[in-house]
Amino acid sequence: MERVLIVGAGAGGTMLANALDPRRFEVTVIGASADHLFQPGLLYVAFRGASARRLARPERQLLRRSVRFVQEAVTRIDLNRHSLTTAAQQQFDYDTVVIATGVVTDRAQIPGLAAWGERIGDYHSTVAEAQKLWRALAAFRGGTIALGQSTPLIKCPPSPIEGILLTDALLRRRGRRAQSKLVFLTPYPRAYPAEAMNAILEPVLRARGIEIRTVFDVDQVDAASGAIRSLEGDTLACDLPILIPPFAGAAITYEPAGVVDNDRLLKTDKTTLRVQGVEHAFALGDATNLPTSKAGVGAHLEAKVIARQLNGEAAAFSGRTHCPVDLADGRGTFVIGSYAAAVVPCRPTRMRHWMKMAMARIYWISLRGWLEPMFDWYFARTAPEKLAGGATARP
Amino acid sequence: MANEADAQKTLVDARGSSCPGPITDLAMAYRRAKKGDVIELWGTDPGMPPDVKAWAEKTHNEVVSIETQADKIVAVVRILNR
Ligand SMILES: Cc1cc2nc3c(=O)[nH]c(=O)nc-3n(C[C@H](O)[C@H](O)[C@H](O)COP(=O)(O)OP(=O)(O)OC[C@H]3O[C@@H](n4cnc5c(N)ncnc54)[C@H](O)[C@@H]3O)c2cc1C
């Protein structure tokens, strides 16, 4: 039987493992953590004080019984020799490897950010960091909050806008909005990078009295005052700098070393998802350098493309994105695009917000692959090529 | 001081990227660049030319050229402000 080794037990790695036919493949998943975290839930832990109880489940329970799960951190992958090594010095050989190790936040890249992260946490790292941010927001009595991404590379591109809108809603509920100034920072020339969705989202920010600072690339944060300095030489005074930290790929040494870029992301073919320059190796999800949003939806669709190729079928990844945006007023929308189709306008509705919330419930069974017929139908119905033809996105 | 001989030319391929889009790759390259460096950005997103111009104006860098070719858009940016 063909030995498939999947490194990383997150959204993409788990879906792929469950999608492979156990009669044809001997599947092993190596994951650094015993628990699997539903990352989108961090938003509500940080900005609503939501319970984290249902956000994590033991990875073993999420995988088919036939899949072998090894809880270990991988430290070295030799793509020439088809073998990898873990932190405990275990060695594994494979016929095909799939790298699905995601990304990790790296505060050290921005001077002053580590000190602020220590104090106020963030909503892109762990449950504990998100809870720390909730405590900092709960203790906030008034002043200036600046929120934004510290570098252009983040996961879930709508999450900064969701963060500032949820902060606004929180301060209003607490009766602190009048004493607070909210500033949204972005390295892009507009609030949301894709113009079609910016036209919908920017007016929402303005209507809520949020100041927008565009083309602001964070250089450093003053560890004492919280003032943020940009690469362009501007300084923004603020009391609470809520910055999404920079990201980097997993700390794994590769042979050959050239398969990863400066951010330790795997150089991956856009459509076949093969790691460039080597054989029998694929990469998927956040761990790749694919020119598309780092989101669970991509990891999901990429897992399907790899599964089909391993089955000997032809399959290509379309670059499809479908990222939900919570407008913090009961409405939601999606950012929908692909390699070939520019992002299409998608009107915020209550139904779309409900769909985002429903995902938190169906996530665990969707990892098993049981909802694939529904997802296939839904993604086909909301294909950007279709929506761009003048039809408005439904439902 | 920027030394012309140290100046580097970097090619950034953002073809296919529509969200978050080619400015992501340009801004990432900008973070690593030094004064005098040249970044050549390839993209296919139709929003790229106005975005590159707006970005360069606000970051005080120079757009050397933007050209729409059959299969891609090529922008050349010189870094003046790092
Ligand atoms: C606040 C927030 C909101 C989000 N909202 C959405 C949303 O609404 N919709 C959406 O689609 N996406 C959303 N995302 C993004 C989504 O969670 C990720 O894109 C998705 O989890 C990526 O899946 P992945 O499998 O590539 O990586 P991950 O799910 O991050 O999994 C990587 C796995 O690899 C393991 N690993 C790492 N290094 C090693 C190693 N050396 N050895 C072994 N194992 C290792 C990790 O432990 C982890 O289990 C959001 C993210 C955040 C932070």
Coordinates of C-alpha atoms and ligand atoms in Angstrom, one line a residue:
Chain A
M1 CA 0.0 0.0 0.0
E2 CA 1.1 3.5 -0.7
R3 CA 2.3 5.2 2.5
V4 CA 1.0 8.8 2.7
L5 CA 2.4 11.0 5.5
I6 CA 0.5 14.1 6.3
V7 CA 2.4 16.6 8.4
G8 CA 0.1 18.9 10.4
A9 CA -3.2 18.0 11.9
G10 CA -5.2 21.2 11.3
A11 CA -8.2 21.9 9.0
G12 CA -6.5 20.8 5.7
G13 CA -4.4 17.8 7.0
T14 CA -7.4 16.3 8.8
M15 CA -9.7 16.6 5.9
L16 CA -7.2 15.1 3.5
A17 CA -6.5 12.1 5.9
N18 CA -10.2 11.4 6.1
A19 CA -10.7 11.7 2.3
L20 CA -8.1 9.0 1.4
D21 CA -9.4 5.5 0.7
P22 CA -8.0 3.2 3.5
R23 CA -8.0 0.3 1.1
R24 CA -5.5 2.0 -1.1
F25 CA -3.4 4.2 1.3
E26 CA -1.7 3.7 4.6
V27 CA -2.2 7.2 6.1
T28 CA -0.3 8.6 8.9
V29 CA -0.9 12.1 10.3
I30 CA 1.8 13.7 12.4
G31 CA 0.6 16.7 14.4
A32 CA 2.3 18.8 17.0
S33 CA -0.8 19.2 19.1
A34 CA -3.1 16.6 20.7
D35 CA -6.1 19.0 20.3
H36 CA -7.5 20.5 17.2
L37 CA -8.5 24.2 17.4
F38 CA -11.4 25.8 15.5
Q39 CA -9.5 29.0 14.9
P40 CA -12.3 31.3 13.7
G41 CA -13.7 31.0 17.2
L42 CA -10.8 33.0 18.6
L43 CA -12.6 36.1 17.3
Y44 CA -15.5 35.7 19.7
V45 CA -13.3 34.7 22.6
A46 CA -11.3 38.0 22.2
F47 CA -14.2 40.4 21.4
R48 CA -17.2 38.9 23.0
G49 CA -15.7 37.0 25.9
A50 CA -17.1 33.7 24.5
S51 CA -16.4 30.4 26.2
A52 CA -13.5 28.5 24.6
R53 CA -14.9 25.2 25.8
R54 CA -16.3 24.0 22.4
L55 CA -13.4 25.4 20.3
A56 CA -11.1 22.4 20.6
R57 CA -11.5 18.6 20.3
P58 CA -8.9 15.8 20.5
E59 CA -7.5 15.2 17.0
R60 CA -7.7 11.4 17.4
Q61 CA -11.5 11.6 17.6
L62 CA -11.6 13.6 14.3
L63 CA -9.7 11.1 12.2
R64 CA -11.0 7.9 10.7
R65 CA -10.0 4.9 12.8
S66 CA -7.8 3.6 10.0
V67 CA -5.7 6.7 10.1
R68 CA -2.6 6.5 12.3
F69 CA -2.1 9.7 14.4
V70 CA 1.2 10.5 15.9
Q71 CA 1.5 13.5 18.3
E72 CA 4.9 14.9 17.6
A73 CA 6.5 18.0 16.2
V74 CA 8.3 17.4 13.0
T75 CA 11.7 19.2 12.8
R76 CA 13.3 18.0 9.6
I77 CA 11.9 16.8 6.2
D78 CA 14.3 15.3 3.7
L79 CA 12.4 15.5 0.5
N80 CA 15.1 13.8 -1.5
R81 CA 15.3 10.8 0.7
H82 CA 11.6 10.6 1.5
S83 CA 12.0 10.7 5.2
L84 CA 11.4 13.0 8.1
T85 CA 12.5 13.4 11.7
T86 CA 10.5 14.5 14.8
A87 CA 11.6 16.5 17.9
A88 CA 11.8 13.1 19.8
Q89 CA 14.2 11.9 17.0
Q90 CA 11.7 9.4 15.6
Q91 CA 12.1 8.8 11.9
F92 CA 9.3 8.2 9.4
D93 CA 9.6 7.2 5.7
Y94 CA 7.0 7.8 3.1
D95 CA 6.0 7.3 -0.5
T96 CA 4.1 10.7 -0.6
V97 CA 4.3 13.5 1.9
V98 CA 1.7 16.3 2.3
I99 CA 2.8 19.3 4.3
A100 CA -0.1 21.0 6.0
T101 CA 1.6 22.7 8.9
G102 CA -0.1 26.1 8.7
V103 CA 1.5 29.3 10.0
V104 CA 2.4 30.6 13.4
T105 CA 2.4 34.2 14.7
D106 CA 5.8 35.7 15.2
R107 CA 5.7 38.9 17.3
A108 CA 9.5 39.2 17.3
Q109 CA 9.5 40.6 13.8
I110 CA 8.1 44.0 15.0
P111 CA 10.1 45.8 17.7
G112 CA 7.9 46.4 20.8
L113 CA 5.2 44.0 19.7
A114 CA 6.4 41.2 22.0
A115 CA 6.0 43.5 25.1
W116 CA 2.5 44.5 24.0
G117 CA 1.5 41.0 23.2
E118 CA 2.6 39.9 26.7
R119 CA 0.2 42.5 28.1
I120 CA -2.8 42.4 25.8
G121 CA -2.5 39.2 23.8
D122 CA -3.9 38.9 20.2
Y123 CA -6.7 37.0 18.4
H124 CA -4.6 35.0 15.9
S125 CA -2.4 32.8 18.2
T126 CA -4.0 30.7 20.9
V127 CA -7.1 30.6 23.1
A128 CA -5.0 31.9 26.0
E129 CA -3.9 35.0 24.0
A130 CA -7.4 35.6 22.8
Q131 CA -8.6 35.5 26.4
K132 CA -5.9 38.0 27.4
L133 CA -7.1 40.4 24.7
W134 CA -10.7 40.0 26.0
R135 CA -9.5 41.0 29.5
A136 CA -7.6 44.0 28.1
L137 CA -10.7 45.1 26.2
A138 CA -12.9 44.6 29.3
A139 CA -10.6 46.8 31.4
F140 CA -10.5 49.6 28.7
R141 CA -12.2 52.7 30.0
G142 CA -11.7 55.1 27.1
G143 CA -9.0 56.5 24.9
T144 CA -7.7 55.4 21.5
I145 CA -7.7 51.9 20.2
A146 CA -5.8 51.2 17.0
L147 CA -6.4 47.8 15.3
G148 CA -4.9 46.4 12.2
Q149 CA -2.5 43.9 10.7
S150 CA 1.2 44.5 11.3
T151 CA 2.3 43.0 8.0
P152 CA 0.6 42.3 4.7
L153 CA 0.8 38.5 5.2
I154 CA -2.0 37.3 7.6
K155 CA -4.5 34.6 7.7
C156 CA -8.2 35.3 7.1
P157 CA -7.9 38.8 5.4
P158 CA -11.3 40.0 6.6
S159 CA -10.3 39.3 10.3
P160 CA -8.9 42.9 10.9
I161 CA -12.2 44.5 9.8
E162 CA -14.2 42.0 11.9
G163 CA -11.9 42.9 14.8
I164 CA -12.5 46.6 14.6
L165 CA -16.3 46.2 14.0
L166 CA -16.6 43.9 17.0
T167 CA -14.6 46.3 19.1
D168 CA -16.9 49.1 18.1
A169 CA -20.0 47.0 19.0
L170 CA -18.4 46.0 22.4
L171 CA -17.7 49.6 23.3
R172 CA -21.2 50.7 22.4
R173 CA -22.7 47.9 24.5
R174 CA -20.6 49.0 27.4
G175 CA -21.5 52.7 27.0
R176 CA -17.8 53.6 26.3
R177 CA -17.9 54.4 22.6
A178 CA -18.2 58.2 23.2
Q179 CA -15.0 58.2 25.2
S180 CA -13.1 56.2 22.6
K181 CA -11.5 56.8 19.3
L182 CA -11.1 53.8 17.0
V183 CA -8.5 53.8 14.3
F184 CA -8.3 51.1 11.6
L185 CA -4.8 50.5 10.2
T186 CA -4.1 48.8 6.9
P187 CA -1.0 48.4 4.6
Y188 CA -3.4 48.5 1.6
P189 CA -4.6 51.6 -0.3
R190 CA -8.1 51.0 1.1
A191 CA -9.8 49.4 4.1
Y192 CA -10.3 46.1 2.3
P193 CA -7.7 45.1 -0.3
A194 CA -10.2 43.8 -2.9
E195 CA -12.0 46.8 -4.4
A196 CA -15.4 45.1 -5.0
M197 CA -15.7 44.3 -1.3
N198 CA -14.1 47.5 -0.1
A199 CA -17.0 49.4 -1.7
I200 CA -19.3 47.5 0.7
L201 CA -17.2 47.4 3.8
E202 CA -15.5 50.8 4.0
P203 CA -18.9 52.7 4.3
V204 CA -19.8 50.4 7.2
L205 CA -16.6 51.4 9.0
R206 CA -17.2 55.1 8.3
A207 CA -20.8 54.9 9.5
R208 CA -19.6 53.6 12.8
G209 CA -17.2 56.5 13.2
I210 CA -14.0 54.4 12.7
E211 CA -11.1 56.4 11.3
I212 CA -9.2 54.6 8.5
R213 CA -5.5 54.9 8.0
T214 CA -4.5 53.4 4.7
V215 CA -1.0 52.4 3.4
F216 CA 0.3 52.1 7.0
D217 CA 3.0 49.5 7.2
V218 CA 3.8 48.9 10.9
D219 CA 7.5 49.4 11.7
Q220 CA 7.5 49.3 15.5
V221 CA 5.4 49.8 18.6
D222 CA 6.6 51.9 21.5
A223 CA 6.8 49.3 24.3
A224 CA 5.8 51.9 26.9
S225 CA 3.3 54.3 25.3
G226 CA 1.8 52.1 22.6
A227 CA 2.4 54.6 19.8
I228 CA 2.8 52.9 16.5
R229 CA 5.4 54.0 13.9
S230 CA 5.0 53.1 10.2
L231 CA 7.7 52.3 7.7
E232 CA 6.5 55.5 5.9
G233 CA 7.6 57.5 8.9
D234 CA 4.1 58.3 10.4
T235 CA 3.4 57.9 14.1
L236 CA 0.0 57.1 15.6
A237 CA -0.5 57.7 19.3
C238 CA -2.8 55.1 20.9
D239 CA -3.6 53.5 24.3
L240 CA -4.3 50.0 23.0
P241 CA -2.4 48.8 19.9
I242 CA -4.3 45.7 18.9
L243 CA -2.0 44.4 16.1
I244 CA -2.3 41.1 14.3
P245 CA 1.3 39.8 14.5
P246 CA 3.4 38.8 11.5
F247 CA 3.2 35.1 10.5
A248 CA 5.8 32.6 9.4
G249 CA 5.6 28.9 8.3
A250 CA 6.5 26.1 10.8
A251 CA 10.1 25.8 12.1
I252 CA 11.0 22.8 10.0
T253 CA 14.4 22.3 8.2
Y254 CA 14.0 21.2 4.6
E255 CA 16.3 19.3 2.4
P256 CA 16.6 20.9 -0.2
A257 CA 16.4 24.2 1.7
G258 CA 15.2 26.1 -1.4
V259 CA 11.6 24.7 -1.2
V260 CA 10.6 27.4 1.3
D261 CA 10.6 31.2 0.8
N262 CA 11.7 34.0 3.2
D263 CA 8.6 33.5 5.4
R264 CA 9.2 29.7 5.5
L265 CA 6.2 29.1 3.2
L266 CA 6.4 26.2 0.8
K267 CA 6.8 27.1 -2.8
T268 CA 3.8 25.4 -4.2
D269 CA 2.4 25.0 -7.7
K270 CA -0.8 27.1 -7.9
T271 CA -2.9 24.4 -9.5
T272 CA -1.3 21.0 -8.8
L273 CA -0.3 21.9 -5.2
R274 CA 2.9 20.0 -5.7
V275 CA 6.0 21.4 -3.9
Q276 CA 8.1 22.9 -6.6
G277 CA 11.3 21.2 -7.6
V278 CA 10.8 17.9 -5.8
E279 CA 8.7 14.8 -6.4
H280 CA 6.1 13.0 -4.3
A281 CA 5.5 16.1 -2.1
F282 CA 2.4 18.3 -1.9
A283 CA 1.6 21.3 0.3
L284 CA -1.8 22.8 1.2
G285 CA -3.4 25.5 3.3
D286 CA -1.7 28.3 5.2
A287 CA 1.7 26.5 4.9
T288 CA 1.9 27.4 1.2
N289 CA 2.9 30.5 -0.7
L290 CA -0.2 30.3 -3.0
P291 CA -1.4 33.7 -4.1
T292 CA -4.8 33.3 -2.4
S293 CA -6.3 34.1 1.0
K294 CA -5.0 32.0 3.9
A295 CA -8.3 30.5 5.0
G296 CA -9.9 27.3 6.0
V297 CA -12.0 27.2 2.8
G298 CA -8.8 27.1 0.7
A299 CA -7.3 24.3 2.9
H300 CA -10.6 22.4 2.4
L301 CA -10.7 22.7 -1.4
E302 CA -7.0 22.0 -1.7
A303 CA -7.3 18.8 0.3
K304 CA -9.9 17.6 -2.2
V305 CA -7.6 18.4 -5.1
I306 CA -4.7 16.5 -3.6
A307 CA -6.9 13.5 -2.7
R308 CA -8.1 13.3 -6.3
Q309 CA -4.6 13.4 -7.7
L310 CA -3.5 10.7 -5.3
N311 CA -6.3 8.6 -6.7
G312 CA -4.8 9.1 -10.1
E313 CA -7.5 11.6 -11.3
A314 CA -6.7 14.9 -12.9
A315 CA -7.6 17.8 -10.6
A316 CA -6.6 21.5 -10.4
F317 CA -7.0 24.1 -7.6
S318 CA -8.9 27.1 -8.9
G319 CA -7.7 29.5 -6.2
R320 CA -11.3 29.8 -4.9
T321 CA -11.8 32.0 -1.8
H322 CA -15.0 32.2 0.2
C323 CA -14.2 34.1 3.4
P324 CA -17.0 35.1 5.8
V325 CA -17.1 38.6 7.2
D326 CA -19.1 39.4 10.4
L327 CA -20.3 43.1 10.4
A328 CA -21.1 42.9 14.1
D329 CA -24.7 44.1 13.5
G330 CA -26.3 40.8 12.8
R331 CA -25.3 40.8 9.2
G332 CA -22.6 38.9 7.4
T333 CA -21.1 38.7 3.9
F334 CA -18.4 36.7 2.0
V335 CA -15.3 37.5 0.1
I336 CA -15.6 35.4 -3.0
G337 CA -13.0 35.1 -5.8
S338 CA -10.6 32.8 -7.5
Y339 CA -7.4 32.9 -9.6
A340 CA -9.4 33.6 -12.7
A341 CA -12.2 35.7 -11.3
A342 CA -11.7 38.9 -9.5
V343 CA -13.5 39.3 -6.1
V344 CA -17.3 39.8 -6.7
P345 CA -19.5 42.2 -4.6
C346 CA -21.5 40.3 -2.0
R347 CA -24.3 42.1 -0.2
P348 CA -24.4 41.7 3.6
T349 CA -27.4 39.8 4.9
R350 CA -28.6 38.2 8.1
M351 CA -28.7 34.9 6.3
R352 CA -25.0 35.1 5.5
H353 CA -24.2 35.9 9.1
W354 CA -26.2 32.9 10.2
M355 CA -24.2 30.8 7.7
K356 CA -20.9 31.9 9.3
M357 CA -22.2 31.0 12.7
A358 CA -23.5 27.6 11.5
M359 CA -20.0 26.8 10.3
A360 CA -18.8 26.7 13.9
R361 CA -21.2 23.8 14.5
I362 CA -20.8 21.8 11.4
Y363 CA -17.0 22.2 11.3
W364 CA -16.3 19.0 13.2
I365 CA -18.4 16.8 11.0
S366 CA -17.2 18.6 7.9
L367 CA -13.7 17.4 8.7
R368 CA -14.9 13.9 8.3
G369 CA -16.0 14.6 4.8
W370 CA -19.7 13.8 5.4
L371 CA -20.9 17.1 4.2
E372 CA -19.1 17.1 0.8
P373 CA -22.2 16.8 -1.4
M374 CA -23.6 19.9 0.3
F375 CA -20.3 21.9 0.0
D376 CA -20.0 20.9 -3.7
W377 CA -23.5 22.2 -4.4
Y378 CA -22.9 25.4 -2.4
F379 CA -19.5 26.2 -3.9
A380 CA -20.8 25.6 -7.4
R381 CA -23.8 27.8 -6.8
T382 CA -21.7 30.6 -5.4
A383 CA -18.8 30.4 -8.0
P384 CA -17.4 33.9 -8.6
E385 CA -17.7 33.4 -12.4
K386 CA -21.4 32.9 -12.0
L387 CA -21.9 35.7 -9.6
A388 CA -19.9 38.1 -11.7
G389 CA -22.4 37.6 -14.6
G390 CA -24.7 40.2 -13.0
A391 CA -26.6 37.9 -10.8
T392 CA -26.5 38.9 -7.1
A393 CA -25.1 36.3 -4.7
R394 CA -27.7 34.1 -3.2
P395 CA -28.8 33.1 -0.6
Chain B
M1 CA 24.1 55.4 2.8
A2 CA 22.6 53.6 -0.1
N3 CA 25.2 52.3 -2.4
E4 CA 24.1 51.8 -6.0
A5 CA 26.3 48.6 -6.3
D6 CA 24.4 47.0 -3.4
A7 CA 21.0 47.8 -4.9
Q8 CA 19.0 44.7 -5.6
K9 CA 16.4 43.8 -8.2
T10 CA 13.6 41.5 -6.9
L11 CA 11.0 39.8 -9.1
V12 CA 7.7 39.3 -7.3
D13 CA 5.2 37.0 -9.1
A14 CA 1.7 37.7 -7.9
R15 CA -0.2 36.4 -10.9
G16 CA -3.5 34.9 -10.0
S17 CA -3.8 36.8 -6.8
S18 CA -7.0 38.8 -6.5
C19 CA -7.6 38.6 -2.8
P20 CA -5.7 39.8 -0.9
G21 CA -4.1 40.9 -4.2
P22 CA -0.7 41.9 -5.6
I23 CA -0.2 44.8 -3.1
T24 CA 0.3 42.1 -0.4
D25 CA 3.3 40.8 -2.3
L26 CA 4.6 44.3 -3.1
A27 CA 4.3 45.5 0.5
M28 CA 6.0 42.3 1.8
A29 CA 8.9 42.9 -0.7
Y30 CA 9.0 46.6 0.5
R31 CA 9.5 45.5 4.1
R32 CA 12.6 43.6 3.1
A33 CA 14.0 46.1 0.6
K34 CA 16.5 48.9 1.1
K35 CA 16.9 52.3 -0.5
G36 CA 17.7 52.0 -4.2
D37 CA 16.3 48.5 -4.6
V38 CA 14.0 47.8 -7.6
I39 CA 11.0 45.6 -7.3
E40 CA 9.4 44.1 -10.4
L41 CA 5.9 43.0 -9.7
W42 CA 3.9 40.7 -11.9
G43 CA 0.1 40.4 -11.5
T44 CA -3.1 39.7 -13.3
D45 CA -5.5 41.6 -11.1
P46 CA -7.0 44.5 -13.1
G47 CA -7.0 46.7 -10.0
M48 CA -3.2 46.4 -9.9
P49 CA -2.1 49.6 -11.9
P50 CA -4.1 52.1 -9.8
D51 CA -3.3 50.3 -6.6
V52 CA 0.5 50.3 -7.3
K53 CA 0.3 54.1 -8.1
A54 CA -1.7 54.9 -5.0
W55 CA 0.6 52.7 -2.9
A56 CA 3.8 54.3 -4.3
E57 CA 2.5 57.8 -3.8
K58 CA 1.6 57.2 -0.2
T59 CA 4.8 55.4 0.7
H60 CA 6.9 57.9 -1.3
N61 CA 8.4 55.4 -3.6
E62 CA 8.8 55.7 -7.4
V63 CA 6.8 53.9 -10.1
V64 CA 9.3 53.4 -12.9
S65 CA 6.8 51.8 -15.3
I66 CA 3.5 49.9 -15.4
E67 CA 2.8 47.9 -18.5
T68 CA -0.2 45.8 -19.4
Q69 CA 1.0 42.8 -21.5
A70 CA -1.0 40.0 -23.1
D71 CA -0.7 37.6 -20.2
K72 CA 0.2 39.8 -17.2
I73 CA 0.7 43.3 -15.8
V74 CA 4.3 44.3 -15.0
A75 CA 5.0 47.1 -12.6
V76 CA 8.6 48.3 -11.8
V77 CA 9.0 50.2 -8.5
R78 CA 12.1 51.9 -7.2
I79 CA 12.4 52.1 -3.4
L80 CA 13.3 55.5 -2.3
N81 CA 11.9 55.5 1.2
R82 CA 13.4 52.9 3.5
Ligands
LIG1 C1 -9.3 34.8 14.1 C2 -9.3 33.9 12.9 C3 -10.5 33.8 12.2 C4 -10.6 33.0 11.1 N1 -11.8 32.9 10.4 C5 -11.9 32.1 9.3 C6 -13.1 31.9 8.7 O1 -14.1 32.5 9.1 N2 -13.2 31.1 7.6 C7 -12.1 30.4 7.2 O2 -12.2 29.7 6.2 N3 -10.9 30.5 7.8 C8 -10.8 31.4 8.9 N4 -9.6 31.4 9.5 C9 -8.4 30.8 9.0 C10 -8.3 29.3 9.2 O3 -8.5 29.0 10.6 C11 -7.0 28.7 8.7 O4 -6.8 29.3 7.4 C12 -7.0 27.2 8.6 O5 -7.0 26.7 9.9 C13 -5.8 26.7 7.8 O6 -5.7 25.4 7.8 P1 -4.3 24.6 7.7 O7 -4.7 23.2 7.8 O8 -3.6 25.1 6.6 O9 -3.5 25.0 9.0 P2 -3.9 24.9 10.6 O10 -5.4 24.6 10.7 O11 -3.3 26.1 11.2 O12 -3.1 23.6 11.0 C14 -1.7 23.4 11.1 C15 -1.4 22.3 12.0 O13 -0.1 21.9 11.8 C16 0.5 21.6 13.1 N5 1.9 21.8 13.0 C17 2.6 23.0 12.9 N6 3.9 22.8 12.9 C18 4.1 21.5 13.0 C19 5.2 20.6 13.1 N7 6.5 21.1 13.0 N8 5.1 19.3 13.2 C20 3.8 18.8 13.3 N9 2.7 19.5 13.3 C21 2.8 20.8 13.1 C22 -0.2 22.5 14.0 O14 -0.2 22.1 15.3 C23 -1.6 22.6 13.4 O15 -2.5 21.6 14.0 C24 -9.5 32.2 10.7 C25 -8.3 32.3 11.4 C26 -8.2 33.1 12.5 C27 -6.9 33.1 13.3

